[in-house]
PDB file of N, CA and C in Angstrom:
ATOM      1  N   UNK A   1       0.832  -1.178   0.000  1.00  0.00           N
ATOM      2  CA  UNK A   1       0.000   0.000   0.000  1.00  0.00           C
ATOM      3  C   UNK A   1       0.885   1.252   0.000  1.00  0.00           C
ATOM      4  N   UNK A   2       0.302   2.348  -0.884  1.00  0.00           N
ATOM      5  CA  UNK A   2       1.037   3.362  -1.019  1.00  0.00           C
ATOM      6  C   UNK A   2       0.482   4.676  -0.083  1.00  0.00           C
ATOM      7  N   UNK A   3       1.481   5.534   0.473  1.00  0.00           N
ATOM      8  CA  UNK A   3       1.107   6.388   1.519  1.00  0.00           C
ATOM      9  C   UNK A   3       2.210   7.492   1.289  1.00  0.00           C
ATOM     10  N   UNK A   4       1.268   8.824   1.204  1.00  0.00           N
ATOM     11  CA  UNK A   4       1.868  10.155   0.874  1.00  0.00           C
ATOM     12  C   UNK A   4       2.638  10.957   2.082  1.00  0.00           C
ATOM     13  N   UNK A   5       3.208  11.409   2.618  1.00  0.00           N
ATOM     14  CA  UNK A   5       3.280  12.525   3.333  1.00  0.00           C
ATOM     15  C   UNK A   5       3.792  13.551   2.873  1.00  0.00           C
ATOM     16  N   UNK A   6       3.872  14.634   3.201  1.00  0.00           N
ATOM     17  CA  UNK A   6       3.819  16.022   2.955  1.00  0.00           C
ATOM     18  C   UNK A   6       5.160  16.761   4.152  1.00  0.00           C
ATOM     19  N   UNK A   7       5.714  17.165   3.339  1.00  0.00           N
ATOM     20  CA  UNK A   7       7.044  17.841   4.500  1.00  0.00           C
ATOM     21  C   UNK A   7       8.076  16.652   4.917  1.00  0.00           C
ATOM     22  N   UNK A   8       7.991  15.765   3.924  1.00  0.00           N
ATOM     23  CA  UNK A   8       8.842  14.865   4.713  1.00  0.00           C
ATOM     24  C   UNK A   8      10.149  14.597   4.444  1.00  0.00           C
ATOM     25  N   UNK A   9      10.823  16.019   4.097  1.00  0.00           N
ATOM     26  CA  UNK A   9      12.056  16.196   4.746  1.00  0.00           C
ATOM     27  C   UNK A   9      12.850  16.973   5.466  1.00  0.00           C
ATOM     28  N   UNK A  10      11.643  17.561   6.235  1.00  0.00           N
ATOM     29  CA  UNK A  10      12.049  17.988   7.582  1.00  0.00           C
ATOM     30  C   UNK A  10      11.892  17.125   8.613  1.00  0.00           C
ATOM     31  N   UNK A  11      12.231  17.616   9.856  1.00  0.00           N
ATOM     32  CA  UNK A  11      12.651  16.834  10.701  1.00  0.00           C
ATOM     33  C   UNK A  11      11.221  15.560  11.198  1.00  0.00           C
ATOM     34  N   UNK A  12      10.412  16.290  11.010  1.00  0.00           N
ATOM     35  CA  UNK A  12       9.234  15.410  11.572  1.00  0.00           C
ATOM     36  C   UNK A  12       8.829  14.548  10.706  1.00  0.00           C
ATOM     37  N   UNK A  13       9.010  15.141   9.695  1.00  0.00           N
ATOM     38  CA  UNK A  13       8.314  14.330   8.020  1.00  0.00           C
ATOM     39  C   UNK A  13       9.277  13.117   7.777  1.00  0.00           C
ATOM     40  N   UNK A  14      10.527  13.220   8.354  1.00  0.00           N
ATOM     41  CA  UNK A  14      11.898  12.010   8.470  1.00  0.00           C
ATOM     42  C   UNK A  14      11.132  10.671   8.956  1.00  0.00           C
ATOM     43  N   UNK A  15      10.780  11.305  10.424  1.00  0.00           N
ATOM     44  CA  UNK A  15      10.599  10.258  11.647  1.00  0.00           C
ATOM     45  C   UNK A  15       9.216   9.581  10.921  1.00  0.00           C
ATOM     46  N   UNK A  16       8.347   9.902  10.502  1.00  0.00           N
ATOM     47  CA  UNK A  16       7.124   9.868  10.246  1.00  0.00           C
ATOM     48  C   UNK A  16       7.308   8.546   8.971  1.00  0.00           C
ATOM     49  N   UNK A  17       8.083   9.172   7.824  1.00  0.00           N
ATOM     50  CA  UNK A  17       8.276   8.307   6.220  1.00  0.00           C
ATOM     51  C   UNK A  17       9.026   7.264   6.686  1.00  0.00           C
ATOM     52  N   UNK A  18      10.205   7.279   8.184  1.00  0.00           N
ATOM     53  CA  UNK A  18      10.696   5.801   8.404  1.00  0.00           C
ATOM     54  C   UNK A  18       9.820   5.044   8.806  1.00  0.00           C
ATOM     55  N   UNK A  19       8.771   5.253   9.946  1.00  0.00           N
ATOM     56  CA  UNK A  19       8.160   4.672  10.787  1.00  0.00           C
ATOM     57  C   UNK A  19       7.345   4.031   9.785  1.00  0.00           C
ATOM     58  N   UNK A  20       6.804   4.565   8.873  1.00  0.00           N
ATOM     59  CA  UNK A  20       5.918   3.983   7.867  1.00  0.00           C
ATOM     60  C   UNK A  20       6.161   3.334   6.873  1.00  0.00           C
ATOM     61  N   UNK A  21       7.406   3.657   6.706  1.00  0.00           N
ATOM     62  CA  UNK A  21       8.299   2.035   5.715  1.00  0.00           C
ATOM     63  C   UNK A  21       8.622   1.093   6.463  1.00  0.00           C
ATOM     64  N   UNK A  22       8.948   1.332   7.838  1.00  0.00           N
ATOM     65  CA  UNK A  22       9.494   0.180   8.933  1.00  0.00           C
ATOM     66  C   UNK A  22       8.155  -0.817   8.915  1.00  0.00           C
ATOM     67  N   UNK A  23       7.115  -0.107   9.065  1.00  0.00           N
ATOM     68  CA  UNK A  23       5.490  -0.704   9.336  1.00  0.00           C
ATOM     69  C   UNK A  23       5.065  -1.543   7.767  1.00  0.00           C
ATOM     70  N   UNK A  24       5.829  -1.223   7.137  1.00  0.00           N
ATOM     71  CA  UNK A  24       5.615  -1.944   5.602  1.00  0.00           C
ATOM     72  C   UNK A  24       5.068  -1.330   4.163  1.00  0.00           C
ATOM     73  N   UNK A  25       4.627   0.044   4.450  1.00  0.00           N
ATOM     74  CA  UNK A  25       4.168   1.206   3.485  1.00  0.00           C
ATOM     75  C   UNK A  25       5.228   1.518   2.626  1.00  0.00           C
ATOM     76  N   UNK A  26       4.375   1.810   1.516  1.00  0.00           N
ATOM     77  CA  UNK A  26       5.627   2.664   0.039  1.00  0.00           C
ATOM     78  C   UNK A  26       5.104   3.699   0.747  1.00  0.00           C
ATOM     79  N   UNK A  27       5.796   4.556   1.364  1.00  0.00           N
ATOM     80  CA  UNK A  27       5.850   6.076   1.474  1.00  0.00           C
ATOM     81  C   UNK A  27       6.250   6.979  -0.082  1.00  0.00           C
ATOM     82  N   UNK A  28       5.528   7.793  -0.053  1.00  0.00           N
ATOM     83  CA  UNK A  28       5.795   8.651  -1.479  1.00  0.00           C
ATOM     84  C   UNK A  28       5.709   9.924  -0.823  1.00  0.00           C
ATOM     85  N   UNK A  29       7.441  10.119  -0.284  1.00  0.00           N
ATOM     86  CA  UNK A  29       7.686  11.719   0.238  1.00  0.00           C
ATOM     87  C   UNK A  29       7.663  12.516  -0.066  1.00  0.00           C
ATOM     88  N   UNK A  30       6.842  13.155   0.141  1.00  0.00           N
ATOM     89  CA  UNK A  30       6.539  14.877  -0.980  1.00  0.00           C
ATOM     90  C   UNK A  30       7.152  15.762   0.287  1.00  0.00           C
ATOM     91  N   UNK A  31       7.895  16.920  -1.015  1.00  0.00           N
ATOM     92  CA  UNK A  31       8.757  18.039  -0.113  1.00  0.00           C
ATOM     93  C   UNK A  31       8.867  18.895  -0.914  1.00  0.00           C
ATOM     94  N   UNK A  32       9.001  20.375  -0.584  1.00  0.00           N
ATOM     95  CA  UNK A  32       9.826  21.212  -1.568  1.00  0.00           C
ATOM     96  C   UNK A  32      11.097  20.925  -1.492  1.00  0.00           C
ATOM     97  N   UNK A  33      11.076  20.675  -1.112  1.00  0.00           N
ATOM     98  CA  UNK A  33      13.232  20.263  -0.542  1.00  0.00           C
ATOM     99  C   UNK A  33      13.308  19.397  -1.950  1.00  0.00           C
ATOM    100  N   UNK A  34      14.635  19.176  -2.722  1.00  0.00           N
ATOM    101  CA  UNK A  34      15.451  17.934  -3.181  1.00  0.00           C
ATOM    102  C   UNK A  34      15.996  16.977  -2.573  1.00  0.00           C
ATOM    103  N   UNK A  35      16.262  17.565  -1.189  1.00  0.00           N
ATOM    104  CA  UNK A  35      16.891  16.467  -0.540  1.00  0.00           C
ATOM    105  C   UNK A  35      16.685  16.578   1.145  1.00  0.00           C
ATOM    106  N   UNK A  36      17.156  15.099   1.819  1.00  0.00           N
ATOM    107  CA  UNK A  36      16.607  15.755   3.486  1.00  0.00           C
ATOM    108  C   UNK A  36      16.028  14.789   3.973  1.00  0.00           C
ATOM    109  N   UNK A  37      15.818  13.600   2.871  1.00  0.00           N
ATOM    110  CA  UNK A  37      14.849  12.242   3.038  1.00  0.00           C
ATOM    111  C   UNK A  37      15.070  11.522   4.081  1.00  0.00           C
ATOM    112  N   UNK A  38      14.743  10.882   4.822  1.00  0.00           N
ATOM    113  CA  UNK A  38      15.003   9.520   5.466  1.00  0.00           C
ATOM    114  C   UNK A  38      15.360   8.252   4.015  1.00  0.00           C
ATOM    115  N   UNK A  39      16.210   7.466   4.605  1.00  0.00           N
ATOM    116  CA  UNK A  39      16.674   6.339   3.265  1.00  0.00           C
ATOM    117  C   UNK A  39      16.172   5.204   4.014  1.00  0.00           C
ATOM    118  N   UNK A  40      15.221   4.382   2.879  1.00  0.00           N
ATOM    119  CA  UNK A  40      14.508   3.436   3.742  1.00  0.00           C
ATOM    120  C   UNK A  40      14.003   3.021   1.765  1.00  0.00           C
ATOM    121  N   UNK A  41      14.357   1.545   1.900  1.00  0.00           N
ATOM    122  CA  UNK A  41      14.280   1.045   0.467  1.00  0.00           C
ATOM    123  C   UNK A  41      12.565   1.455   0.263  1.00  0.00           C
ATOM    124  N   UNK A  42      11.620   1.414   1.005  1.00  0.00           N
ATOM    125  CA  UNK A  42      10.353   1.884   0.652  1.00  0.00           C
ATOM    126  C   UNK A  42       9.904   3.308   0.710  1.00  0.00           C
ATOM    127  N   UNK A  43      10.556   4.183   1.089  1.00  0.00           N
ATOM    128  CA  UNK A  43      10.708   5.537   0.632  1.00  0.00           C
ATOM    129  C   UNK A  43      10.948   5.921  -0.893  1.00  0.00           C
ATOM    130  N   UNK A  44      10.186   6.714  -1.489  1.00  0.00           N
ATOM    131  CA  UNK A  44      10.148   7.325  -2.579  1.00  0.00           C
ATOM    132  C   UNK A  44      10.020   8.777  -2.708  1.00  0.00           C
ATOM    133  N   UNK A  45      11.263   9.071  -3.040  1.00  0.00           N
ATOM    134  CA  UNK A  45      11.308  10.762  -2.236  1.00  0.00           C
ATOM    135  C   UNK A  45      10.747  11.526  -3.637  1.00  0.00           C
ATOM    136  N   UNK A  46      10.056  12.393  -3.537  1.00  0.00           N
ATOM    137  CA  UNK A  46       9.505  13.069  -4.493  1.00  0.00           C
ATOM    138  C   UNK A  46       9.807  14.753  -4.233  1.00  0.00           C
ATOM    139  N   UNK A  47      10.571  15.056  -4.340  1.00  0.00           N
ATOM    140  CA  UNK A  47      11.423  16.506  -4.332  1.00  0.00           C
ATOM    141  C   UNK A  47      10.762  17.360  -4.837  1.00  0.00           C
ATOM    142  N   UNK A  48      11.207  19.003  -4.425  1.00  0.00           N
ATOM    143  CA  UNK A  48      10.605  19.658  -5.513  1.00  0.00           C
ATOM    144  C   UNK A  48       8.947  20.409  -5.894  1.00  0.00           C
ATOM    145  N   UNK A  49       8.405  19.512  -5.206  1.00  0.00           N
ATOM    146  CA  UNK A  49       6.656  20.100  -4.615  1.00  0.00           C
ATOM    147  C   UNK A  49       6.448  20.992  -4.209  1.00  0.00           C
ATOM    148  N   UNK A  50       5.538  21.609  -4.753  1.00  0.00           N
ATOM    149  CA  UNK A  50       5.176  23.414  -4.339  1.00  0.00           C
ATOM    150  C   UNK A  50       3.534  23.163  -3.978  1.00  0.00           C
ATOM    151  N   UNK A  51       3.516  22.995  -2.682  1.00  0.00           N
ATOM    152  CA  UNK A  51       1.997  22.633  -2.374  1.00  0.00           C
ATOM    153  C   UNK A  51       1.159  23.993  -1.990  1.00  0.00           C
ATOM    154  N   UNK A  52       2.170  24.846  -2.067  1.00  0.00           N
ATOM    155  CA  UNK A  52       1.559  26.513  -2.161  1.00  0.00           C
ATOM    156  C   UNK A  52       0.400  26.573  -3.266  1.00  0.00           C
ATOM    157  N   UNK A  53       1.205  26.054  -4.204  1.00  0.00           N
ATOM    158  CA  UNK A  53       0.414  25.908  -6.010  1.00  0.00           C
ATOM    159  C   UNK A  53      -0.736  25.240  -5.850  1.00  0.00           C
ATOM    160  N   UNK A  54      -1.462  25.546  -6.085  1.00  0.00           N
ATOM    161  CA  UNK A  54      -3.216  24.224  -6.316  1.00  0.00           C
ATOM    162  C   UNK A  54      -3.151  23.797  -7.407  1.00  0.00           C
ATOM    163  N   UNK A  55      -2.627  24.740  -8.303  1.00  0.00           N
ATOM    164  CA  UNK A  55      -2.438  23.630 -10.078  1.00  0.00           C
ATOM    165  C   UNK A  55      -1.376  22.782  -9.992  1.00  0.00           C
ATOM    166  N   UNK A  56      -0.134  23.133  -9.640  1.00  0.00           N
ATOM    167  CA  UNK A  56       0.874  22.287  -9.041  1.00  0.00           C
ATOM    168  C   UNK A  56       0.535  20.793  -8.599  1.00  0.00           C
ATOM    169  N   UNK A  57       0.021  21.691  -7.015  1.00  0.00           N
ATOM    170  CA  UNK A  57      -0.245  20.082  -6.286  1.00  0.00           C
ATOM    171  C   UNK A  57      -1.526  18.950  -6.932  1.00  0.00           C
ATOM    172  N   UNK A  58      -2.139  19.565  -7.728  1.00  0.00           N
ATOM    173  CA  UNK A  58      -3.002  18.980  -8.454  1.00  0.00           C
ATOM    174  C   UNK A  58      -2.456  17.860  -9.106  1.00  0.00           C
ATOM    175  N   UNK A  59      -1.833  18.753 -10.279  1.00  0.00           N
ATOM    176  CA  UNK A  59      -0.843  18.168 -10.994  1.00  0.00           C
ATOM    177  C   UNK A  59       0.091  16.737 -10.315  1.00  0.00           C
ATOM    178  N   UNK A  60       0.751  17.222  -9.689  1.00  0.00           N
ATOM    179  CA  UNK A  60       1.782  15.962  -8.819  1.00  0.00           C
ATOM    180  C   UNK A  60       0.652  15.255  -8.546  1.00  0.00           C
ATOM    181  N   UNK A  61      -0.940  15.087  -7.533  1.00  0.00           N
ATOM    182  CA  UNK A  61      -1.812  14.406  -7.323  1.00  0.00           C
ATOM    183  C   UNK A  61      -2.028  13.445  -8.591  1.00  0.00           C
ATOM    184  N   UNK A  62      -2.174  14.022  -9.828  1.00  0.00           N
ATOM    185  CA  UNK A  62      -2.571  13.311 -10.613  1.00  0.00           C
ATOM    186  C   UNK A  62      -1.590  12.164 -11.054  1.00  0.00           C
ATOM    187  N   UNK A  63      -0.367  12.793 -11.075  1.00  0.00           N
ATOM    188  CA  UNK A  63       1.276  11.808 -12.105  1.00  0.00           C
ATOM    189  C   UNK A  63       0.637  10.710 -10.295  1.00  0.00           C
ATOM    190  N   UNK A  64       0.789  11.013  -9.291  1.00  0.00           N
ATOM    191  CA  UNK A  64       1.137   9.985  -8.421  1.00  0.00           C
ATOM    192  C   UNK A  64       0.108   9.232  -8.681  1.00  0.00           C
ATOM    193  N   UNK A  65      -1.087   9.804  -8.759  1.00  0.00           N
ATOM    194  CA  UNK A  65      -2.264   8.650  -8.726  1.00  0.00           C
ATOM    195  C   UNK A  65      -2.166   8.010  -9.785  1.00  0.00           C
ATOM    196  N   UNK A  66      -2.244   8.479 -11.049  1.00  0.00           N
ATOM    197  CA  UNK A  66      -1.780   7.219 -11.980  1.00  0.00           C
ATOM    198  C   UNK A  66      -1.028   6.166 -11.908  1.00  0.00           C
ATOM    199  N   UNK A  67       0.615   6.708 -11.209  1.00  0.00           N
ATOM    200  CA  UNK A  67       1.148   5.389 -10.666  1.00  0.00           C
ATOM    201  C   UNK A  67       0.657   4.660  -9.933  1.00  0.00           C
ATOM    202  N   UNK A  68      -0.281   4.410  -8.993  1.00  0.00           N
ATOM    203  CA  UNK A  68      -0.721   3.484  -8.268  1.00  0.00           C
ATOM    204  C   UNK A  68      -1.580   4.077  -7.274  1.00  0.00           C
ATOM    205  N   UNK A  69      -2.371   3.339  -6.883  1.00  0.00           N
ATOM    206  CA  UNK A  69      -3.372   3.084  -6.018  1.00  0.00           C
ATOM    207  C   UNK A  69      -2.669   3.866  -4.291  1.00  0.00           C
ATOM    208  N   UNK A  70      -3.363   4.979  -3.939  1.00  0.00           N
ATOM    209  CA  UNK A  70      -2.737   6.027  -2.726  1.00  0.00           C
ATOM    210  C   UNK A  70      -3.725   5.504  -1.526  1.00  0.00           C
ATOM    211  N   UNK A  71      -3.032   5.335  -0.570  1.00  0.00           N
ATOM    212  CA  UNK A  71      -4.400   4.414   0.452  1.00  0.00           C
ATOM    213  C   UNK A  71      -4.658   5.736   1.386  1.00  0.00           C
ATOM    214  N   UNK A  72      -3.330   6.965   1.732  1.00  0.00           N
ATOM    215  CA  UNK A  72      -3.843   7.936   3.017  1.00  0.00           C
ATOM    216  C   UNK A  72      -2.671   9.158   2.687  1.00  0.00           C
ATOM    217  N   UNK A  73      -2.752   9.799   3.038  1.00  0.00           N
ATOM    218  CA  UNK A  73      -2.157  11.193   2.987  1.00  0.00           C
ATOM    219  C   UNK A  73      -2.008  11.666   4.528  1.00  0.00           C
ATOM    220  N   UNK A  74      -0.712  12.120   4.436  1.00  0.00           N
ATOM    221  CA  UNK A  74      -0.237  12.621   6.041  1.00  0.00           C
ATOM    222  C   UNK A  74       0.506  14.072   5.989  1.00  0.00           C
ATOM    223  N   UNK A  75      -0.610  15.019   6.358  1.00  0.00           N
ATOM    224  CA  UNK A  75       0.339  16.313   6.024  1.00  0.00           C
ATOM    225  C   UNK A  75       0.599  17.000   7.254  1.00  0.00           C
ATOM    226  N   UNK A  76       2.072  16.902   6.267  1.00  0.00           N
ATOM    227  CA  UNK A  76       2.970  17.664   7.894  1.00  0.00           C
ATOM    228  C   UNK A  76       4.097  18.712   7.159  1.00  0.00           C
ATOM    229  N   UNK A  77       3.832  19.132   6.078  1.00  0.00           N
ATOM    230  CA  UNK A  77       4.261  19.966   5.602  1.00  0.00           C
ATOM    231  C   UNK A  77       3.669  21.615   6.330  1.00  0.00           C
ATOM    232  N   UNK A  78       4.723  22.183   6.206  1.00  0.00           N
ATOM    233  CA  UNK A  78       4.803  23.367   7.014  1.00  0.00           C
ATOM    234  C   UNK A  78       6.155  24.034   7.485  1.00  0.00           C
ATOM    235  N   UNK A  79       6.017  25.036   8.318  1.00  0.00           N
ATOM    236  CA  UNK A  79       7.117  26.000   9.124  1.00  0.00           C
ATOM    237  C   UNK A  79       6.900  26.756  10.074  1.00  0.00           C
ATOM    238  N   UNK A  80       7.342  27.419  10.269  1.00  0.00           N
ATOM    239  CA  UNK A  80       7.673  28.505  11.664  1.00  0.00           C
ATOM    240  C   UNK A  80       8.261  29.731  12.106  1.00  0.00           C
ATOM    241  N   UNK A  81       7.718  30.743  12.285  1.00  0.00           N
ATOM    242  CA  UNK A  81       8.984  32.042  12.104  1.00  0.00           C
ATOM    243  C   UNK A  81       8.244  32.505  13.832  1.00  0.00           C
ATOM    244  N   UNK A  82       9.144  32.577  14.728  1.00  0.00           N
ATOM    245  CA  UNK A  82       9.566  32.689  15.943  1.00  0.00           C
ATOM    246  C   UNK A  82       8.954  34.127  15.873  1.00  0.00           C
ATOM    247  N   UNK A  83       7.794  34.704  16.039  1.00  0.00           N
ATOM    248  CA  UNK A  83       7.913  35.867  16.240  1.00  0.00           C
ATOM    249  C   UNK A  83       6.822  36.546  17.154  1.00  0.00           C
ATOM    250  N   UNK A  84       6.004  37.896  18.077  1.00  0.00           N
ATOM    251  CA  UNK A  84       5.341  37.860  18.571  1.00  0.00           C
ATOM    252  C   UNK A  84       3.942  38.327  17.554  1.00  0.00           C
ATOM    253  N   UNK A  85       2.651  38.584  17.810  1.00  0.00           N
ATOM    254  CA  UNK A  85       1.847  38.870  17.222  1.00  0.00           C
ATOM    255  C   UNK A  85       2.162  40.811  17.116  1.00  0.00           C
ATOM    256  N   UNK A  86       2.656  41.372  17.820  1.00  0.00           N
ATOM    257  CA  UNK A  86       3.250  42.755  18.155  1.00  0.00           C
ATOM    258  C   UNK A  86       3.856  43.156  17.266  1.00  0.00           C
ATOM    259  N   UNK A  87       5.494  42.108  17.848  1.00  0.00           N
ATOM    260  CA  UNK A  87       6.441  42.443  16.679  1.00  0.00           C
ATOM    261  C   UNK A  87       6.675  41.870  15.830  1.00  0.00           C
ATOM    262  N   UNK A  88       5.539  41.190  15.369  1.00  0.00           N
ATOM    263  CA  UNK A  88       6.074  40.199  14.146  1.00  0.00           C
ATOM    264  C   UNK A  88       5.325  41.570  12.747  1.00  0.00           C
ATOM    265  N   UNK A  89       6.434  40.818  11.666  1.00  0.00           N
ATOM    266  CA  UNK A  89       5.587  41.258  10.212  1.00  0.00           C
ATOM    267  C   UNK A  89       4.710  40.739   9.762  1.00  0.00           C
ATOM    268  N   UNK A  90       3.688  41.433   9.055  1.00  0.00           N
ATOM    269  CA  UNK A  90       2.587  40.490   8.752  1.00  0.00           C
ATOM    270  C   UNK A  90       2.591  39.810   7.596  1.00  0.00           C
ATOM    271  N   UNK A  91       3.657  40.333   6.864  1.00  0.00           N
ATOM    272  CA  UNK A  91       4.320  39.348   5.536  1.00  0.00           C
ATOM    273  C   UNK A  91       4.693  37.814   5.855  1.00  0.00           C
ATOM    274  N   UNK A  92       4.818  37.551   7.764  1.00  0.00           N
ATOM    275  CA  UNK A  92       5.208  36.106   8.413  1.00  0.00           C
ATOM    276  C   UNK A  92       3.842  35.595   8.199  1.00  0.00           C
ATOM    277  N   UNK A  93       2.815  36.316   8.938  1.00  0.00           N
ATOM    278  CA  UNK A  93       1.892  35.756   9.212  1.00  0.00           C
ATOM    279  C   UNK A  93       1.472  35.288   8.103  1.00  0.00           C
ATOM    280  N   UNK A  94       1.663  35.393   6.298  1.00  0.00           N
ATOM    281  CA  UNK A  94       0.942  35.187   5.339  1.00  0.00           C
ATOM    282  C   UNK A  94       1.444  34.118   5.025  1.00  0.00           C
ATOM    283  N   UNK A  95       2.789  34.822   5.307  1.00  0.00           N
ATOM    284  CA  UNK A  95       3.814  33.037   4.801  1.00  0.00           C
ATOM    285  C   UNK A  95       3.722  32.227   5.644  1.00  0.00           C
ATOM    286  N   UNK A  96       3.155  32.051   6.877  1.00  0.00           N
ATOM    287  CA  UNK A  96       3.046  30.618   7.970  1.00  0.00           C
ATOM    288  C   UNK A  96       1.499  29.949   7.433  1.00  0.00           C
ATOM    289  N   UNK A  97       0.310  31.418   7.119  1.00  0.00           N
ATOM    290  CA  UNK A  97      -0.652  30.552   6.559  1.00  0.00           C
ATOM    291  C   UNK A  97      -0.170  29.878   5.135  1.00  0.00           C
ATOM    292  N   UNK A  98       0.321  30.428   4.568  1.00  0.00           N
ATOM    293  CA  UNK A  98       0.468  29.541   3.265  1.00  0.00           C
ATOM    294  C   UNK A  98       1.113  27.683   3.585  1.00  0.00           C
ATOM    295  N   UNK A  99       2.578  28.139   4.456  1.00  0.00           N
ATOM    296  CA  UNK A  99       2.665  26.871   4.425  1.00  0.00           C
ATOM    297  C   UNK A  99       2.672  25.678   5.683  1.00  0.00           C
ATOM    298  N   UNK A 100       1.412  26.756   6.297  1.00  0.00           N
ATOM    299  CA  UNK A 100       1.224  25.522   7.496  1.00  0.00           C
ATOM    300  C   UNK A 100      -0.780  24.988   6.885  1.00  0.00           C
ATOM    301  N   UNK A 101      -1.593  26.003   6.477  1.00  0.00           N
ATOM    302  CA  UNK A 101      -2.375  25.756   5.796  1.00  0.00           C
ATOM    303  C   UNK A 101      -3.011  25.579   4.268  1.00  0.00           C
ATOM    304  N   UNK A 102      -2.578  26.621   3.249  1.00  0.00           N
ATOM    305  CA  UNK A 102      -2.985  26.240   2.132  1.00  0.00           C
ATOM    306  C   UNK A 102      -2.512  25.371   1.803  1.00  0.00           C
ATOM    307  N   UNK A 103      -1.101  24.947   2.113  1.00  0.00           N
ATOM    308  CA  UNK A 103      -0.636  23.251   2.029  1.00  0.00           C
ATOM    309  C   UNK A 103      -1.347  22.406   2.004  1.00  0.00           C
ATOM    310  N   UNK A 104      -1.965  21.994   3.296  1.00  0.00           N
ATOM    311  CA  UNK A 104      -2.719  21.157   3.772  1.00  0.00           C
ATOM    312  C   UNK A 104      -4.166  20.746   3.131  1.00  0.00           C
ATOM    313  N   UNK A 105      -4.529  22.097   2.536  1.00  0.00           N
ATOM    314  CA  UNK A 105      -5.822  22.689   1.762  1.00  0.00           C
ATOM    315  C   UNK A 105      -5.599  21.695   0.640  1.00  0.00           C
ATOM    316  N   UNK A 106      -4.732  22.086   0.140  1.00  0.00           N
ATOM    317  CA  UNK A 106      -4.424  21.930  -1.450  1.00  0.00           C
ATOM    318  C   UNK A 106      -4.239  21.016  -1.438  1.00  0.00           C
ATOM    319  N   UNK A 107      -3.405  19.863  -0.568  1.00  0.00           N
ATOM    320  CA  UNK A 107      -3.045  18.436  -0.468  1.00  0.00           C
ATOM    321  C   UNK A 107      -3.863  17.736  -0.423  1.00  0.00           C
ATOM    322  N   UNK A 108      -4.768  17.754   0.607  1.00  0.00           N
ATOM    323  CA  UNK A 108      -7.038  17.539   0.707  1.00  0.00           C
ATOM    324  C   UNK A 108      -7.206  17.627  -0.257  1.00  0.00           C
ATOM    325  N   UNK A 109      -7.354  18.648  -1.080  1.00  0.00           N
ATOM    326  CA  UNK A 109      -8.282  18.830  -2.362  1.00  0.00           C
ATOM    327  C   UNK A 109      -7.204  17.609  -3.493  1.00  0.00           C
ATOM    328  N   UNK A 110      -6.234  18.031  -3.499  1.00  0.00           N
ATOM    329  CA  UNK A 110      -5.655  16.806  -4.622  1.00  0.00           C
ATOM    330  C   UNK A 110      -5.850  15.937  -4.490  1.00  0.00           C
ATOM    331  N   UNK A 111      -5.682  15.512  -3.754  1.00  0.00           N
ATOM    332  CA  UNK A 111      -5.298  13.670  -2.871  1.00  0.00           C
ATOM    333  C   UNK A 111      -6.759  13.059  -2.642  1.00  0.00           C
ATOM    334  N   UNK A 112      -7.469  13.670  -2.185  1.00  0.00           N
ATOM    335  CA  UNK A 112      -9.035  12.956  -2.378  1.00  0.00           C
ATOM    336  C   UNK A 112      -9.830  12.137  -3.241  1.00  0.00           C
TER     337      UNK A 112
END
């Protein structure tokens, strides 16, 4: 069975794509990153993903689903900018919604 995650080559998205090849899953790691993967012969790192994009992530939704049959989607794609609601810029706040939520949005809507 094949299983997506999202962010998984950051640190959490690592722990997450081993645990789920260890358990017996083709993980199909989606990241903007090229590189950053966990190495695990059932890992399939898929680099390069802009889940900002809705035509994008569409797109990648579609090439993956053709390859095979997707049983669940795990999104943990996202980030973080350390800042207060005061002194933060609100140019952060746009960029944390983009990629802690329209990610997630867009990944739902593809992957469904």
């Amino acid at each position: 069975m094949r299983i997506i995650v999202t962010g998984a080559a950051g640190a959490l998205g690592r722990v997450v794509t081993l645990k789920l090849a260890e358990d017996g899953w083709t993980v199909l790691a989606v990241d903007r990153a090229e590189t950053g993967f966990a190495e695990h012969e059932r890992i399939q790192p898929v680099g390069g993903a802009d889940l900002i994009d809705g035509e994008a992530t569409a797109a990648l939704a579609q090439r993956l689903k053709a390859e095979g049959e997707i049983a669940g989607l795990v999104n943990i794609a996202g980030g973080f900018i350390w800042e207060t609601m005061l002194d933060g810029d609100p140019a952060s706040w746009d960029k944390m919604f983009a990629l802690n939520l329209k990610t997630a949005m867009n990944a739902c809507r593809a992957f469904a």
